[in-house]
Short mmCIF file of N, CA and C in Angstrom, two decimals:
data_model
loop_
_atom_site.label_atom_id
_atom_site.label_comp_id
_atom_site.label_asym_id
_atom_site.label_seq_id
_atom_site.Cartn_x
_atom_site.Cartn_y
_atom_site.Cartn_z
N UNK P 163 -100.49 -10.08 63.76
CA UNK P 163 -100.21 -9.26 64.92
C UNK P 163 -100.63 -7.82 64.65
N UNK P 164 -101.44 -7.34 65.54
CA UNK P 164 -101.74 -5.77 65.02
C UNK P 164 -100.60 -4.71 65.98
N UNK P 165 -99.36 -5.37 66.22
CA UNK P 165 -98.16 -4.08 66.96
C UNK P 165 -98.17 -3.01 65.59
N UNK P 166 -98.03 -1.81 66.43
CA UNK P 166 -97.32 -0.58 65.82
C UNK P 166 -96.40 -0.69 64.66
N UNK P 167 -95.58 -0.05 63.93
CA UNK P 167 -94.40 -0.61 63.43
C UNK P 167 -93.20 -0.44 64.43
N UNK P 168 -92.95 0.62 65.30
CA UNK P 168 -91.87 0.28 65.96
C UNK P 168 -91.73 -1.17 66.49
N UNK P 169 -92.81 -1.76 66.97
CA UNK P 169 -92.89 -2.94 67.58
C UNK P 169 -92.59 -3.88 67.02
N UNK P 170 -93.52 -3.88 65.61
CA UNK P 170 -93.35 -4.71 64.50
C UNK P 170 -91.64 -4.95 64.62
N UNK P 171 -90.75 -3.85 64.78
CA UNK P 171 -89.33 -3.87 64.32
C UNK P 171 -88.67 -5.37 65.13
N UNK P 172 -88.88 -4.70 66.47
CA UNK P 172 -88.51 -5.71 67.43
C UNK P 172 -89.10 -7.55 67.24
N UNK P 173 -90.35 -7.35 66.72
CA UNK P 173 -91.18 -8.39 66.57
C UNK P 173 -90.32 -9.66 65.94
N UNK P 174 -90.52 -8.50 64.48
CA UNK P 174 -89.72 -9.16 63.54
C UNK P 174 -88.37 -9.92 63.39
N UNK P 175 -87.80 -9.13 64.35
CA UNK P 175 -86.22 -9.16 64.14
C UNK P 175 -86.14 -9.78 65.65
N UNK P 176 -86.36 -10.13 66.18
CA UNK P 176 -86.03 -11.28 68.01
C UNK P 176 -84.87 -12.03 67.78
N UNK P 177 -84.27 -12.26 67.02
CA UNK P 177 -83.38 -12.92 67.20
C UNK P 177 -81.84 -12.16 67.04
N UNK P 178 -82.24 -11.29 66.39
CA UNK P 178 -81.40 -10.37 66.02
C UNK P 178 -80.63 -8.93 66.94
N UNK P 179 -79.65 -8.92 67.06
CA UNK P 179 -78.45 -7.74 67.74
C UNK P 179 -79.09 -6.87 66.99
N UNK P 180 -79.81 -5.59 68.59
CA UNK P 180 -80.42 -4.45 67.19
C UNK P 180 -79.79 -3.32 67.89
N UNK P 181 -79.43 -2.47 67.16
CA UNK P 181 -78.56 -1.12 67.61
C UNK P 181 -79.63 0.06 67.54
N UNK P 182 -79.96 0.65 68.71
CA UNK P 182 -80.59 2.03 68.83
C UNK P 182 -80.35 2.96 68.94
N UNK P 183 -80.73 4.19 68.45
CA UNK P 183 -80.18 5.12 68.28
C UNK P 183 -81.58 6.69 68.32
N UNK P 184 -81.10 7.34 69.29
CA UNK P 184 -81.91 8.61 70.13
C UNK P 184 -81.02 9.43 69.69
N UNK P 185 -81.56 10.75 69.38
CA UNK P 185 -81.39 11.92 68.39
C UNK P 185 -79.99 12.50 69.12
N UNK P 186 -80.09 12.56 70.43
CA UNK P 186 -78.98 12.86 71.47
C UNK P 186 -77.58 12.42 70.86
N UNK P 187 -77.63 11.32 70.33
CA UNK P 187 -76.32 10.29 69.85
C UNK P 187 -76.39 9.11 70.92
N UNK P 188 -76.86 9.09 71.92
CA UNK P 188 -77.03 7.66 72.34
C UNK P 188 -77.48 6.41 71.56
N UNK P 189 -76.12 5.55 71.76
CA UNK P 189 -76.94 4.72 70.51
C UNK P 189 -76.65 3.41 71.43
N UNK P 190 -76.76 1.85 71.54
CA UNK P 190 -77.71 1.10 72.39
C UNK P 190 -77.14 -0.30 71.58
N UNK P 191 -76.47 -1.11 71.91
CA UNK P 191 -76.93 -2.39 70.92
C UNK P 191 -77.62 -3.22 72.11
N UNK P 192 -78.49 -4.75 71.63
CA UNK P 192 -78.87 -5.22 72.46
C UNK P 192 -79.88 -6.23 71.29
N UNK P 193 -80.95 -6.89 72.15
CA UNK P 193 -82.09 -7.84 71.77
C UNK P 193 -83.23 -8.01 72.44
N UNK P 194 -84.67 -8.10 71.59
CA UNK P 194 -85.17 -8.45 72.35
C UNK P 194 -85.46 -9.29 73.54
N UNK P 195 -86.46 -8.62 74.69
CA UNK P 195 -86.72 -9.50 75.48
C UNK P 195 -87.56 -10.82 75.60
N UNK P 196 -88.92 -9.56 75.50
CA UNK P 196 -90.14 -9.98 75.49
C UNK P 196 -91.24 -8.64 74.80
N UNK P 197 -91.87 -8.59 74.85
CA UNK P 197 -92.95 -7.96 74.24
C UNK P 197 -94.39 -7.91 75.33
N UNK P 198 -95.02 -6.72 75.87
CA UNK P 198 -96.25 -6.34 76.16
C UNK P 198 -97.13 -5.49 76.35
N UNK P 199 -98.58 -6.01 77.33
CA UNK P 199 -99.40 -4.90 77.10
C UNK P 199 -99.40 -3.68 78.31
N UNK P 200 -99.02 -2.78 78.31
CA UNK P 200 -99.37 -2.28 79.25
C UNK P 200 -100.59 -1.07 79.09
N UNK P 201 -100.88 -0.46 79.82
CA UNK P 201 -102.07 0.46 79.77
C UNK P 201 -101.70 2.10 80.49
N UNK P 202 -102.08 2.98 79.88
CA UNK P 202 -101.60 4.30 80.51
C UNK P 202 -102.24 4.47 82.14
N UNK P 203 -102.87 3.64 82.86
CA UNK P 203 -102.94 4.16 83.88
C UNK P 203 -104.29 4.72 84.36
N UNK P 204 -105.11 4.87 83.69
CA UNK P 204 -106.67 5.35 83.46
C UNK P 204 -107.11 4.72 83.82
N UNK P 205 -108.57 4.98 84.52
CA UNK P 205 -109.82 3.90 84.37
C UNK P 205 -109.78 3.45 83.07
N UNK P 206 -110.48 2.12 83.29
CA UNK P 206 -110.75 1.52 81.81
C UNK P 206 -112.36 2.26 81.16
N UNK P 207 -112.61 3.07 81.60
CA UNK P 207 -113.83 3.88 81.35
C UNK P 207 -113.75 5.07 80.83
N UNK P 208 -112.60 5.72 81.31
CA UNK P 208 -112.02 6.74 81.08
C UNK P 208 -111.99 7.25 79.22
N UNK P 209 -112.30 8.22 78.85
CA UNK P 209 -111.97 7.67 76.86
C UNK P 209 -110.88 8.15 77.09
N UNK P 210 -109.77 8.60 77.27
CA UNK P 210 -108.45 9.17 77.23
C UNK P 210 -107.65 7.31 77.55
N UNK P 211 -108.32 6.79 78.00
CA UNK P 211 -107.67 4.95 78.72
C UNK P 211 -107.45 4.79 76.98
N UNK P 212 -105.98 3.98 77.22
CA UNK P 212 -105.56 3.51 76.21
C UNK P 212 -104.68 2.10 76.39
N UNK P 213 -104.62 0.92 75.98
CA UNK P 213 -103.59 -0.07 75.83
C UNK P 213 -102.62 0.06 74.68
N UNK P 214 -101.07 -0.15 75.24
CA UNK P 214 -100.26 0.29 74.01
C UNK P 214 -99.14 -1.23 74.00
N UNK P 215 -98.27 -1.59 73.61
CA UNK P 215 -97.58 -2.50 73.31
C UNK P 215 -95.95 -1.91 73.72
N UNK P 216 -95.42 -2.51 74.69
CA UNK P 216 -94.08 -2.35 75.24
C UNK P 216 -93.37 -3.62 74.56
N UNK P 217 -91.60 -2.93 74.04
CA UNK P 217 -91.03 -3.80 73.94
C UNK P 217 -89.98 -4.20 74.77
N UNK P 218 -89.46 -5.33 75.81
CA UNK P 218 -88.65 -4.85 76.28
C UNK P 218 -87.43 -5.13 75.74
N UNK P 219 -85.95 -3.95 76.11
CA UNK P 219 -84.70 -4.62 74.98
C UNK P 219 -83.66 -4.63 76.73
N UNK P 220 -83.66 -5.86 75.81
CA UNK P 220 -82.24 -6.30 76.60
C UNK P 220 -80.96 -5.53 76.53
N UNK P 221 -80.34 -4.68 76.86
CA UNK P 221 -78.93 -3.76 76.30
C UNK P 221 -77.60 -4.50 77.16
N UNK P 222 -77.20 -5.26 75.67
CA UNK P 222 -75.88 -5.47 76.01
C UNK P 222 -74.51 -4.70 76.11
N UNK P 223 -74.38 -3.93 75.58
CA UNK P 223 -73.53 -2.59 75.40
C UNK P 223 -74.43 -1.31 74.93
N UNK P 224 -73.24 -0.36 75.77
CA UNK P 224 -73.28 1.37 75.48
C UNK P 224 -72.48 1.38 74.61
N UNK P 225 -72.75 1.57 73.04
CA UNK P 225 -71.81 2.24 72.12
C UNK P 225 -71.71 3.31 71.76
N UNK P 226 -72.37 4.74 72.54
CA UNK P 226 -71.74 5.98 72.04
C UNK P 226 -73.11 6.46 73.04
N UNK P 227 -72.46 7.69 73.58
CA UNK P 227 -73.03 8.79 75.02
C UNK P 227 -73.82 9.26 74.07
N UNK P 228 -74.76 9.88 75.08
CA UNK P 228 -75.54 11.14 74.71
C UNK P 228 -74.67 12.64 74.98
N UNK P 229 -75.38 13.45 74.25
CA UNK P 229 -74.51 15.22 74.24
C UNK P 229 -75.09 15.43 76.02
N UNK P 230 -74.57 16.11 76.83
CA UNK P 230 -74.90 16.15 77.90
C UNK P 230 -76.66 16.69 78.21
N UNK P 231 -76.65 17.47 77.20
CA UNK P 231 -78.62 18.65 77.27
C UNK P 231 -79.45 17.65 77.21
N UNK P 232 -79.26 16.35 76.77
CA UNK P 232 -80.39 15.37 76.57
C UNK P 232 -80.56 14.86 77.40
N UNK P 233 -81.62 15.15 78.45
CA UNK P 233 -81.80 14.35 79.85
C UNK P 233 -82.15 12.87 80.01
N UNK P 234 -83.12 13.43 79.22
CA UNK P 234 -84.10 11.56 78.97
C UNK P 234 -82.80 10.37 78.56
N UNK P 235 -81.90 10.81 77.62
CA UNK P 235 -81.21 9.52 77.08
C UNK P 235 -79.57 9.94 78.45
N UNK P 236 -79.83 10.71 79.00
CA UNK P 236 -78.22 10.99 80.35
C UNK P 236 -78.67 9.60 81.73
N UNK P 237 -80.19 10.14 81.77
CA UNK P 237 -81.01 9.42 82.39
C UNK P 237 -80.98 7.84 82.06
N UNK P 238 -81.09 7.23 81.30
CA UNK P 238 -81.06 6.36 80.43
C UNK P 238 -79.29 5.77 80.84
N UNK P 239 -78.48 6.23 80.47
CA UNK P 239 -77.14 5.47 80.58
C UNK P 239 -76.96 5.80 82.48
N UNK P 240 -77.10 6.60 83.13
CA UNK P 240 -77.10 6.23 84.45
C UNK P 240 -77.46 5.06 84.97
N UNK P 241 -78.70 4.50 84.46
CA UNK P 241 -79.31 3.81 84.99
C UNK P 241 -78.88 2.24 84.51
N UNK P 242 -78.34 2.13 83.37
CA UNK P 242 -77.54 1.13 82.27
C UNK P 242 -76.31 0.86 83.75
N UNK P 243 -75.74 2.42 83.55
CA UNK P 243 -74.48 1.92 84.73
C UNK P 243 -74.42 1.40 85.96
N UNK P 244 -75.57 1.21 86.45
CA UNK P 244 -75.69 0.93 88.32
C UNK P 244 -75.93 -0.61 87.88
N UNK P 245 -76.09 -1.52 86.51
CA UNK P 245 -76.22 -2.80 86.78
C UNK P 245 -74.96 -3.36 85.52
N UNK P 246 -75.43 -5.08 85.83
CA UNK P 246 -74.37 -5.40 85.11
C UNK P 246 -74.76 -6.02 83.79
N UNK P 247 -74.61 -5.52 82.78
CA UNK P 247 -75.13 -5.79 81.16
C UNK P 247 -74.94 -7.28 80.94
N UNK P 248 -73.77 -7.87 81.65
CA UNK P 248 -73.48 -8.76 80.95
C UNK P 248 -74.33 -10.34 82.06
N UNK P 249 -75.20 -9.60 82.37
CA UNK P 249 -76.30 -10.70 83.50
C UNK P 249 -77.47 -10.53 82.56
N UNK P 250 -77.88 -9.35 82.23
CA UNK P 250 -79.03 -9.74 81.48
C UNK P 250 -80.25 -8.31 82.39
N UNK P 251 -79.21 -7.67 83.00
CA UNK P 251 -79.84 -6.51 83.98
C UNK P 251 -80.35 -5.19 83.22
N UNK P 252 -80.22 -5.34 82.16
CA UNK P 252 -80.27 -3.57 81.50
C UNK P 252 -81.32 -3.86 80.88
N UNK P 253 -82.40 -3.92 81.17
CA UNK P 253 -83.62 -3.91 80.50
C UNK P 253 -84.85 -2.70 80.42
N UNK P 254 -84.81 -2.45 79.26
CA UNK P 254 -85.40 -1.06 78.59
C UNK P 254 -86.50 -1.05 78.01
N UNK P 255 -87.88 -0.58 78.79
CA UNK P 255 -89.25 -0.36 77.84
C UNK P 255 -89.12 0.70 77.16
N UNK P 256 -88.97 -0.21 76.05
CA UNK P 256 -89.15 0.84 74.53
C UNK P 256 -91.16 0.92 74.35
N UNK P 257 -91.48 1.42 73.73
CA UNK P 257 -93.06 2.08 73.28
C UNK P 257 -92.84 3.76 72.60
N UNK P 258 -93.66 4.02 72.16
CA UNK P 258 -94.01 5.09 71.97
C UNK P 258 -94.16 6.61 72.70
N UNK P 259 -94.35 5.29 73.66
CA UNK P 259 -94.69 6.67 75.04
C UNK P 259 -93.42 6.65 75.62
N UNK P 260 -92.78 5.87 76.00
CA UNK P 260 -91.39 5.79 76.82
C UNK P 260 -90.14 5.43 76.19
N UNK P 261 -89.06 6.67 75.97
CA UNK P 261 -88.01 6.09 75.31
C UNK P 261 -87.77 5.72 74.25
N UNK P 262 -88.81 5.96 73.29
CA UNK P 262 -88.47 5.72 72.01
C UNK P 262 -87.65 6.55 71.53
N UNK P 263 -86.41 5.79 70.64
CA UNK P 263 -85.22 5.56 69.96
C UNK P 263 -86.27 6.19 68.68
N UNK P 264 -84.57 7.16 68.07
CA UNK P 264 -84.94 7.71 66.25
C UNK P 264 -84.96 6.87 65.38
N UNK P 265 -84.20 6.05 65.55
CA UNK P 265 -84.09 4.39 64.71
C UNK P 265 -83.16 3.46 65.55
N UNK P 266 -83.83 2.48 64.58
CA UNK P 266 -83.59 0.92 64.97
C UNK P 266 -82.89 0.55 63.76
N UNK P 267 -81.50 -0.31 63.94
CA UNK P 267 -81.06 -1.07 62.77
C UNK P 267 -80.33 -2.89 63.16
N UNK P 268 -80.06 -2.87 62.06
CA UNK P 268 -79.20 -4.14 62.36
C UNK P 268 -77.95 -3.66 62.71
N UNK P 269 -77.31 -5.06 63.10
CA UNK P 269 -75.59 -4.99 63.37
C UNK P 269 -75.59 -4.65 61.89
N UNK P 270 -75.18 -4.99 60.50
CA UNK P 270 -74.94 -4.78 59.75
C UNK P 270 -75.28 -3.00 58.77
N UNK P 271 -76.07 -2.72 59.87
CA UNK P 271 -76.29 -0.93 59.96
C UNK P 271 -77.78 -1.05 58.92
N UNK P 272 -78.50 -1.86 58.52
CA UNK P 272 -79.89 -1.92 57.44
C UNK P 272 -80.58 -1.59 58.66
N UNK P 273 -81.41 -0.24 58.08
CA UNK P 273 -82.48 0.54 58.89
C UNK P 273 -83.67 -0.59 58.93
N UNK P 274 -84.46 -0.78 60.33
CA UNK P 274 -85.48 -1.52 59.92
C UNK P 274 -86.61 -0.33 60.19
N UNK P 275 -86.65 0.41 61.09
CA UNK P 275 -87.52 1.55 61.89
C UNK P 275 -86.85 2.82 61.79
N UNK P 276 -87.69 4.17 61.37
CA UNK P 276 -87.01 5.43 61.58
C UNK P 276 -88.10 6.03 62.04
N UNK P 277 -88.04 7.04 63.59
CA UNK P 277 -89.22 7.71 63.31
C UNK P 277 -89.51 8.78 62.36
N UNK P 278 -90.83 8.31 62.49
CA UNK P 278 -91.04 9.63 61.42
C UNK P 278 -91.88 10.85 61.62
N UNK P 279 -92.06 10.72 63.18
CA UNK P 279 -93.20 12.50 63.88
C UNK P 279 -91.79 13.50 64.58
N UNK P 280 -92.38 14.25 64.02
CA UNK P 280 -91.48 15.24 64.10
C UNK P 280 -91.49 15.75 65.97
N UNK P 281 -90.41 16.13 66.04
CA UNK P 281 -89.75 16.49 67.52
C UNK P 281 -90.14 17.64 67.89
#
């Protein structure tokens, strides 16, 4: 598989309860969905056109808010709240470009993913 390593994380671990966690303190448990390709939106001619690899995560529980200044992850649990987790409704494209989480671990707290580009 040539995924990223964030992807790789999810890849790897599908079967597995993975807890996320955004610099804010929002942190996320849940599982994969599915995995795909999407494309930024460009002509395919375009050289700026790129295909990137979405993961999607299923979020079964909110285990800890974001600080209020963090929009992106305030944004993020609003949108968690208008459905019902326990249907299978909270589904989150993780990538690079959207929403990527500071790390990824197990239930048992073993880091599998940390980013590592600076903010």
């Amino acid at each position: 598989m040539g995924y990223d390593p964030l992807i790789k994380a999810f890849y790897y671990n599908d079967k597995e309860t993975l807890i996320l966690e955004w610099e804010g303190g929002l942190k996320l448990a849940g599982k994969l969905d599915t995995i795909f390709e999407e494309d930024n939106g460009l002509d395919d001619d375009d050289e700026q056109f790129e295909i990137y690899d979405i993961a999607l995560f299923d979020v079964s529980k909110i285990l800890t808010f974001p600080a209020p200044e963090y929009k992106v992850e305030n944004e993020i649990v609003e949108a968690l709240q208008k459905v019902d987790l326990t249907k299978g409704q909270g589904l989150l494209e993780i990538s690079h470009y959207y929403d990527k989480p500071h790390k990824i671990s197990l239930e048992d707290e073993t880091v599998i993913w940390e980013d590592s580009e600076p903010r």
